[in-house]
Amino acid sequence: MAVQWREHLLQGTSTGQDRKPGRGRGQQGPPMRPHLLKAPPSLPIPTLETELPSRENLWGTYTTQSPSSRTLLTMWEPGAGCERREVQECLQQFQVTRAQLQQIQAGLLDSMEQALRGQANPAPAVRMLPTYVGSTPHGTEQGDFLVLELGATGASLRVLWVTLTGVDGHRVEPRSQEFVIPQEVMLGTGQQLFDFAACCLSEFLDAHPVGNQGLQLGFSFSFPCHQTGLARSTLISWTKGFRCSGVEGQDVVQLLRDAIQRRGASNIDVIAVVNDTVGTMMGCEPGVRPCEVGLVVDTGTNACYMEEARHVAALDEDRGRVCVSVEWGSFGDDGALGPLLTAFDHALDLESLNPHAQRFEKMVGGLYLGELVRLVLSHLAQRGVLFGGSSSPALQSQGSILPEDVAAMEDPSVGAAHVLTILQGLGLSPEVSDVELVRSVCAAVSTRAARLCAAALAAVLARLQRSREQQMLQVTVATGGRVFEWHRRFHSILQETVALLVPECDVSFIPSVDGGGRGVAVVTAVAARLAAHRRLLEETLMPFRLNCEQLAGVQAQMREAMAKGLRGEASSLRMLPTYVRATPDGSERGDFLALDLGGTNFRVLLVRVTEGGVQITNQVYSVPEHVAQGSGQQLFDHIVDCIVDFQRAQGLSGQSLPLGFTFSFPCKQLGLDQGILLNWTKGFNALDCEGRDVVCLLREAIRRRQAVELNVVAIVNDTVGTMMSCGYEDPRCEMGLIVGTGTNACYMEELRNVAGVAGDSGQMCINMEWGAFGDDGSLGSLSTCFDDSVDQASINPGKQRFEKMISGMYLGEIVRHILLHLTSLGVLFRGQQTQRLQTRDIFKTKFLSDIESDSLALRQVRAILEDLGLPVTSDDALMVLEVCQAVSRRAAQLCGAGVAAVVEKIRENRGLEELTVSVGVDGTLYKLHPHFSSLVAATVRQLAPRCTVTFLESEDGSGKGAALVTAVACRLAQTTRV
Ligand code: G6P
Ligand code: BGC
Ligand code: BGC
């Protein structure tokens, strides 16, 4: 049927060469701005029949309520019966009943909700594309912006210079220039189109000197696009007469930037991309109530509105609102409009550049109104009803009737003479009697368009009402597009029909400002603010981003400091001998007690080493801050009390088991069971302990308590305990690494390299105490002002500088200081400092692990920050995430540089080309952070390519290792001294 019609309609078409997808005749002349027609005199607005009109009642759609009103029927009274029937049949097809409109409304609402839910199968008829606009304008946006409009007004491109004053109601007229896009460009390559756009920009800037410095551009690109950022947007498909190759699937912002670059206009920065509907909505002056819907009917048609973010499945956000572009032009592409489509619609569709697509748009958009009228007139001419039965080449040529012609011919205030002139312009010889019929055809086509548009808008309003959960919705709709300007009746019919379809909505309509240009500038202003914030964020984080050279420098400095420390020369690395000379060989047996002090938890353990393996029973005890920072006596009494409690609970009272003491602080050991505390770290500061033998302090406390008998055999650093514990499973384990509250490493060094310990053969485990690396100022160039603040506020300023850049006790604090700084710059939290953020240690390192977790959506990041009492937007949450990433990444890389230095030293010690070695690792940061361990490994691979390093996570903590050291000591004591 459709094909038949098409052939029929095309009869007499001359060559078809005149096909003009764009503005038709308008293309030949200078670019046209919409010329405003005078408002027509009060023509009765047709009301809708609720019943389906009878076939005889051709004018059902146009019957007025008042018998005295003139109806369109009386405007033209056809003569002969068969002509009348011909016209009736033809125009009846353009009729839509209220029931049909309600069906469209319901169908579109359904599709919209399917798309919002992210339904994939079957694909919803509309796309519901989220934009990156999250709030309606505040009216405070300010600045000068370039706006480039492509696609909103068919074959023309506009460049505007918009000034936002930041003051409500104070407007500065924009400067603008319009350019006609040649048809060969609209159908050419993407590069041609974007080069043309860049050329128009240059011409505009030549004609309107606006200064040369950093011009910020908002790009209004009005085609269906997937946006992934304020300035990232991938074209899904062309619509409305455009078909440039190589653009679909591409980021149009990048294409424009490339073209601007090719033109050498490096002073223009494209910072936002916006659909015309969004520009229309955002351009509204903030009124009594915010404008939350943008409706465009120009060459194409579409609407956008503010949806609750939690309803948009495609978004990783559940708070606030987001502007969604409905892209309703494609409604009906699945056949839903079937019964409404006329033979003319089918013919138009098949001749279009995008057959079977944008079916709804092709019934409403201005690009198609003239074409539909042309097809009907041509048909009627052919049937002998019009123009004395003759046609003309122009009437047979696509695009020869423009939407503004339709508006003019339909307007009863425009005299018949003007209609005749338009028709004569088409090469026709119209009779005066033809005028009224032509008017009726125009009215039928445009009335249907207005009603369909109203049904679609009604669906959007119903959706808005549902998502706001409001019985009575008060809403403002911004309207844009030349069809509104040309067709006053279009607007009134739309308004009346909307009122009929959604009576519970109180809708006011406001025309857009500067054809949406202002709105684009508003979005661009917001984007500019965000871009400025991003620059400040980047500047702030730059010193945390270490390159390979810097990391290799750290590795080299570490090697140097290790060598000096081993030689007993002044060095920030103490390289402390531990008197552990061998890893377990598996023959150790017995029951041992172990203490584990210095990490997150203080633990007492019972370790049973049997032929079948190692069994551990342990109990965690707290060390309150007032004890950790009280007197030494208090601290060691507390430790003994915990041991007594543990022994009692385990039925061990009275037994004197050999005890290994994991004591995770720097100690100068003189033997396995002697360790002089050099200095406290990690928040411990008990008085009168530094410089004293920790084993003595423990024995004194035991004596004071007189409750237990303990045989302290070994004092062990946690790194050593970890190495021993992992060494029990893997003999290749020759290094221990801790990245927890603090950080440190130990490894097996050749005894000949260790000054101060007798003997030249064999090996000894060296506790590097690398937390203090850089305390001589050697890390100065890497240390940021935030590191300095954290250091200064700590209980040991100037000490443990490497540890303070890496370990869990400090990373949260570094992040907190950066957040404070960014807030003071206005980049975060709207510049509002909160009391919470000023509180020391409020930002735990655990938050870094949580926030950086890949499985966490941005909304959960927000929730974490809000739980902290921080007033976050999504942009804030994203920035906080980036801060965390920069800080933890640097920590992991520094740690990796340290490991690389150690494994390379082991390799060189042994004179090996290649080394295969395992590292036993423990610590909450290393274990809980989602990316720390892989970043450490990657850095080691990069800096120590000749070493194959396996990281073994310790399962049982270093207490087990301390027991094993004790076991080895007991075994060796039976033969020789350890
Ligand atoms: C091990 C030990 C602790 C050690 C800790 C480091 O498992 O048993 O004594 O200090 O790891 O981790 P943390 O994160 O607790 O400081
Ligand atoms: C496009 C929309 C645009 C509308 C109005 C349609 O063809 O797909 O993105 O908003 O025209 O210009
Ligand atoms: C201590 C080390 C310990 C490390 C990890 C540092 O503060 O000085 O002895 O190994 O923390 O717990």
mmCIF file of N, CA, C and O in Angstrom, residues 279-326:
data_model
loop_
_atom_site.group_PDB
_atom_site.id
_atom_site.type_symbol
_atom_site.label_atom_id
_atom_site.label_comp_id
_atom_site.label_asym_id
_atom_site.label_seq_id
_atom_site.Cartn_x
_atom_site.Cartn_y
_atom_site.Cartn_z
ATOM 1 N N GLY A 279 19.524 23.150 26.243
ATOM 2 C CA GLY A 279 19.805 24.588 26.148
ATOM 3 C C GLY A 279 18.530 25.385 26.353
ATOM 4 O O GLY A 279 18.507 26.407 27.044
ATOM 5 N N THR A 280 17.435 24.892 25.780
ATOM 6 C CA THR A 280 16.142 25.580 25.895
ATOM 7 C C THR A 280 15.714 25.631 27.363
ATOM 8 O O THR A 280 15.308 26.678 27.875
ATOM 9 N N MET A 281 15.822 24.486 28.024
ATOM 10 C CA MET A 281 15.397 24.436 29.433
ATOM 11 C C MET A 281 16.316 25.288 30.325
ATOM 12 O O MET A 281 15.846 26.041 31.165
ATOM 13 N N MET A 282 17.615 25.172 30.081
ATOM 14 C CA MET A 282 18.563 25.850 30.966
ATOM 15 C C MET A 282 18.609 27.358 30.713
ATOM 16 O O MET A 282 19.132 28.105 31.530
ATOM 17 N N GLY A 283 18.087 27.779 29.571
ATOM 18 C CA GLY A 283 18.147 29.202 29.241
ATOM 19 C C GLY A 283 17.058 30.013 29.912
ATOM 20 O O GLY A 283 17.069 31.239 29.888
ATOM 21 N N CYS A 284 16.093 29.313 30.511
ATOM 22 C CA CYS A 284 14.987 30.026 31.150
ATOM 23 C C CYS A 284 15.471 30.851 32.329
ATOM 24 O O CYS A 284 16.225 30.344 33.146
ATOM 25 N N GLU A 285 15.023 32.054 32.404
ATOM 26 C CA GLU A 285 15.342 32.855 33.591
ATOM 27 C C GLU A 285 14.679 32.164 34.771
ATOM 28 O O GLU A 285 13.502 31.806 34.685
ATOM 29 N N PRO A 286 15.385 31.980 35.873
ATOM 30 C CA PRO A 286 14.726 31.339 37.012
ATOM 31 C C PRO A 286 13.528 32.170 37.442
ATOM 32 O O PRO A 286 13.661 33.357 37.697
ATOM 33 N N GLY A 287 12.359 31.557 37.428
ATOM 34 C CA GLY A 287 11.138 32.294 37.770
ATOM 35 C C GLY A 287 10.631 31.869 39.124
ATOM 36 O O GLY A 287 11.393 31.426 39.974
ATOM 37 N N VAL A 288 9.323 31.966 39.308
ATOM 38 C CA VAL A 288 8.716 31.585 40.577
ATOM 39 C C VAL A 288 8.987 30.103 40.826
ATOM 40 O O VAL A 288 9.352 29.679 41.900
ATOM 41 N N ARG A 289 8.794 29.322 39.761
ATOM 42 C CA ARG A 289 9.151 27.910 39.907
ATOM 43 C C ARG A 289 10.141 27.562 38.808
ATOM 44 O O ARG A 289 10.097 28.127 37.721
ATOM 45 N N PRO A 290 11.041 26.624 39.111
ATOM 46 C CA PRO A 290 12.069 26.334 38.118
ATOM 47 C C PRO A 290 11.485 25.668 36.887
ATOM 48 O O PRO A 290 10.463 24.992 36.960
ATOM 49 N N CYS A 291 12.160 25.922 35.783
ATOM 50 C CA CYS A 291 11.721 25.325 34.535
ATOM 51 C C CYS A 291 12.364 23.947 34.437
ATOM 52 O O CYS A 291 13.577 23.832 34.453
ATOM 53 N N GLU A 292 11.530 22.911 34.363
ATOM 54 C CA GLU A 292 12.081 21.568 34.438
ATOM 55 C C GLU A 292 11.829 20.717 33.198
ATOM 56 O O GLU A 292 12.088 19.528 33.198
ATOM 57 N N VAL A 293 11.292 21.353 32.152
ATOM 58 C CA VAL A 293 11.093 20.636 30.891
ATOM 59 C C VAL A 293 11.536 21.560 29.758
ATOM 60 O O VAL A 293 11.269 22.755 29.789
ATOM 61 N N GLY A 294 12.242 21.003 28.791
ATOM 62 C CA GLY A 294 12.606 21.764 27.590
ATOM 63 C C GLY A 294 11.976 21.070 26.398
ATOM 64 O O GLY A 294 12.124 19.853 26.240
ATOM 65 N N LEU A 295 11.240 21.826 25.589
ATOM 66 C CA LEU A 295 10.543 21.243 24.440
ATOM 67 C C LEU A 295 10.988 21.973 23.185
ATOM 68 O O LEU A 295 10.960 23.200 23.144
ATOM 69 N N VAL A 296 11.418 21.222 22.186
ATOM 70 C CA VAL A 296 11.851 21.846 20.940
ATOM 71 C C VAL A 296 11.032 21.289 19.782
ATOM 72 O O VAL A 296 10.861 20.076 19.652
ATOM 73 N N VAL A 297 10.487 22.199 18.983
ATOM 74 C CA VAL A 297 9.925 21.793 17.695
ATOM 75 C C VAL A 297 10.520 22.747 16.665
ATOM 76 O O VAL A 297 10.106 23.891 16.527
ATOM 77 N N ASP A 298 11.537 22.278 16.016
ATOM 78 C CA ASP A 298 12.171 23.060 14.946
ATOM 79 C C ASP A 298 12.165 22.160 13.733
ATOM 80 O O ASP A 298 11.122 21.586 13.411
ATOM 81 N N THR A 299 13.307 21.980 13.089
ATOM 82 C CA THR A 299 13.286 20.997 12.001
ATOM 83 C C THR A 299 12.946 19.622 12.571
ATOM 84 O O THR A 299 12.220 18.845 11.978
ATOM 85 N N GLY A 300 13.500 19.311 13.753
ATOM 86 C CA GLY A 300 13.171 18.060 14.433
ATOM 87 C C GLY A 300 12.402 18.361 15.700
ATOM 88 O O GLY A 300 12.035 19.513 15.960
ATOM 89 N N THR A 301 12.149 17.336 16.475
ATOM 90 C CA THR A 301 11.457 17.572 17.736
ATOM 91 C C THR A 301 11.978 16.641 18.814
ATOM 92 O O THR A 301 12.422 15.529 18.536
ATOM 93 N N ASN A 302 11.897 17.145 20.045
ATOM 94 C CA ASN A 302 12.416 16.373 21.180
ATOM 95 C C ASN A 302 12.065 17.142 22.448
ATOM 96 O O ASN A 302 11.652 18.303 22.413
ATOM 97 N N ALA A 303 12.244 16.457 23.596
ATOM 98 C CA ALA A 303 12.064 17.140 24.879
ATOM 99 C C ALA A 303 13.053 16.568 25.879
ATOM 100 O O ALA A 303 13.544 15.444 25.718
ATOM 101 N N CYS A 304 13.352 17.366 26.888
ATOM 102 C CA CYS A 304 14.162 16.875 28.003
ATOM 103 C C CYS A 304 13.455 17.300 29.287
ATOM 104 O O CYS A 304 12.598 18.195 29.258
ATOM 105 N N TYR A 305 13.762 16.632 30.370
ATOM 106 C CA TYR A 305 13.152 17.018 31.650
ATOM 107 C C TYR A 305 14.047 16.550 32.784
ATOM 108 O O TYR A 305 14.951 15.735 32.580
ATOM 109 N N MET A 306 13.772 17.069 33.980
ATOM 110 C CA MET A 306 14.592 16.713 35.144
ATOM 111 C C MET A 306 14.002 15.470 35.802
ATOM 112 O O MET A 306 12.898 15.504 36.337
ATOM 113 N N GLU A 307 14.748 14.385 35.741
ATOM 114 C CA GLU A 307 14.299 13.109 36.321
ATOM 115 C C GLU A 307 15.043 12.894 37.645
ATOM 116 O O GLU A 307 16.155 13.415 37.836
ATOM 117 N N GLU A 308 14.419 12.146 38.540
ATOM 118 C CA GLU A 308 15.109 11.780 39.783
ATOM 119 C C GLU A 308 16.232 10.811 39.399
ATOM 120 O O GLU A 308 15.977 9.799 38.738
ATOM 121 N N ALA A 309 17.455 11.112 39.833
ATOM 122 C CA ALA A 309 18.601 10.283 39.416
ATOM 123 C C ALA A 309 18.415 8.814 39.792
ATOM 124 O O ALA A 309 18.826 7.922 39.063
ATOM 125 N N ARG A 310 17.735 8.564 40.899
ATOM 126 C CA ARG A 310 17.622 7.169 41.344
ATOM 127 C C ARG A 310 16.773 6.321 40.388
ATOM 128 O O ARG A 310 16.821 5.106 40.431
ATOM 129 N N HIS A 311 16.024 6.982 39.524
ATOM 130 C CA HIS A 311 15.211 6.223 38.566
ATOM 131 C C HIS A 311 15.950 5.933 37.261
ATOM 132 O O HIS A 311 15.396 5.296 36.373
ATOM 133 N N VAL A 312 17.147 6.461 37.127
ATOM 134 C CA VAL A 312 17.865 6.281 35.863
ATOM 135 C C VAL A 312 18.897 5.163 36.035
ATOM 136 O O VAL A 312 19.970 5.374 36.599
ATOM 137 N N ALA A 313 18.556 3.978 35.545
ATOM 138 C CA ALA A 313 19.426 2.818 35.775
ATOM 139 C C ALA A 313 20.815 3.040 35.190
ATOM 140 O O ALA A 313 21.810 2.562 35.739
ATOM 141 N N ALA A 314 20.897 3.782 34.099
ATOM 142 C CA ALA A 314 22.192 3.973 33.435
ATOM 143 C C ALA A 314 23.145 4.825 34.272
ATOM 144 O O ALA A 314 24.329 4.912 33.960
ATOM 145 N N LEU A 315 22.618 5.433 35.338
ATOM 146 C CA LEU A 315 23.468 6.343 36.111
ATOM 147 C C LEU A 315 23.946 5.693 37.390
ATOM 148 O O LEU A 315 23.228 4.926 38.016
ATOM 149 N N ASP A 316 25.142 6.066 37.771
ATOM 150 C CA ASP A 316 25.737 5.555 38.991
ATOM 151 C C ASP A 316 25.474 6.586 40.093
ATOM 152 O O ASP A 316 26.388 7.143 40.650
ATOM 153 N N GLU A 317 24.244 6.874 40.329
ATOM 154 C CA GLU A 317 23.937 8.001 41.203
ATOM 155 C C GLU A 317 22.518 7.814 41.710
ATOM 156 O O GLU A 317 21.641 7.422 40.959
ATOM 157 N N ASP A 318 22.295 8.052 42.967
ATOM 158 C CA ASP A 318 20.914 7.899 43.416
ATOM 159 C C ASP A 318 20.379 9.122 44.139
ATOM 160 O O ASP A 318 19.339 9.081 44.744
ATOM 161 N N ARG A 319 21.153 10.182 44.088
ATOM 162 C CA ARG A 319 20.638 11.392 44.727
ATOM 163 C C ARG A 319 20.476 12.489 43.703
ATOM 164 O O ARG A 319 21.180 12.512 42.705
ATOM 165 N N GLY A 320 19.574 13.388 44.008
ATOM 166 C CA GLY A 320 19.405 14.552 43.155
ATOM 167 C C GLY A 320 18.706 14.206 41.855
ATOM 168 O O GLY A 320 18.104 13.147 41.714
ATOM 169 N N ARG A 321 18.813 15.127 40.934
ATOM 170 C CA ARG A 321 18.110 14.977 39.667
ATOM 171 C C ARG A 321 19.091 15.061 38.516
ATOM 172 O O ARG A 321 20.189 15.584 38.676
ATOM 173 N N VAL A 322 18.642 14.570 37.404
ATOM 174 C CA VAL A 322 19.483 14.683 36.219
ATOM 175 C C VAL A 322 18.565 14.973 35.035
ATOM 176 O O VAL A 322 17.424 14.519 34.997
ATOM 177 N N CYS A 323 19.087 15.767 34.130
ATOM 178 C CA CYS A 323 18.285 16.087 32.951
ATOM 179 C C CYS A 323 18.402 14.920 31.959
ATOM 180 O O CYS A 323 19.495 14.474 31.652
ATOM 181 N N VAL A 324 17.243 14.449 31.497
ATOM 182 C CA VAL A 324 17.223 13.327 30.559
ATOM 183 C C VAL A 324 16.630 13.807 29.233
ATOM 184 O O VAL A 324 15.579 14.440 29.210
ATOM 185 N N SER A 325 17.346 13.518 28.155
ATOM 186 C CA SER A 325 16.809 13.854 26.832
ATOM 187 C C SER A 325 16.004 12.645 26.347
ATOM 188 O O SER A 325 16.531 11.552 26.209
ATOM 189 N N VAL A 326 14.710 12.870 26.133
ATOM 190 C CA VAL A 326 13.810 11.751 25.824
ATOM 191 C C VAL A 326 14.117 11.161 24.445
ATOM 192 O O VAL A 326 14.067 9.967 24.236
#
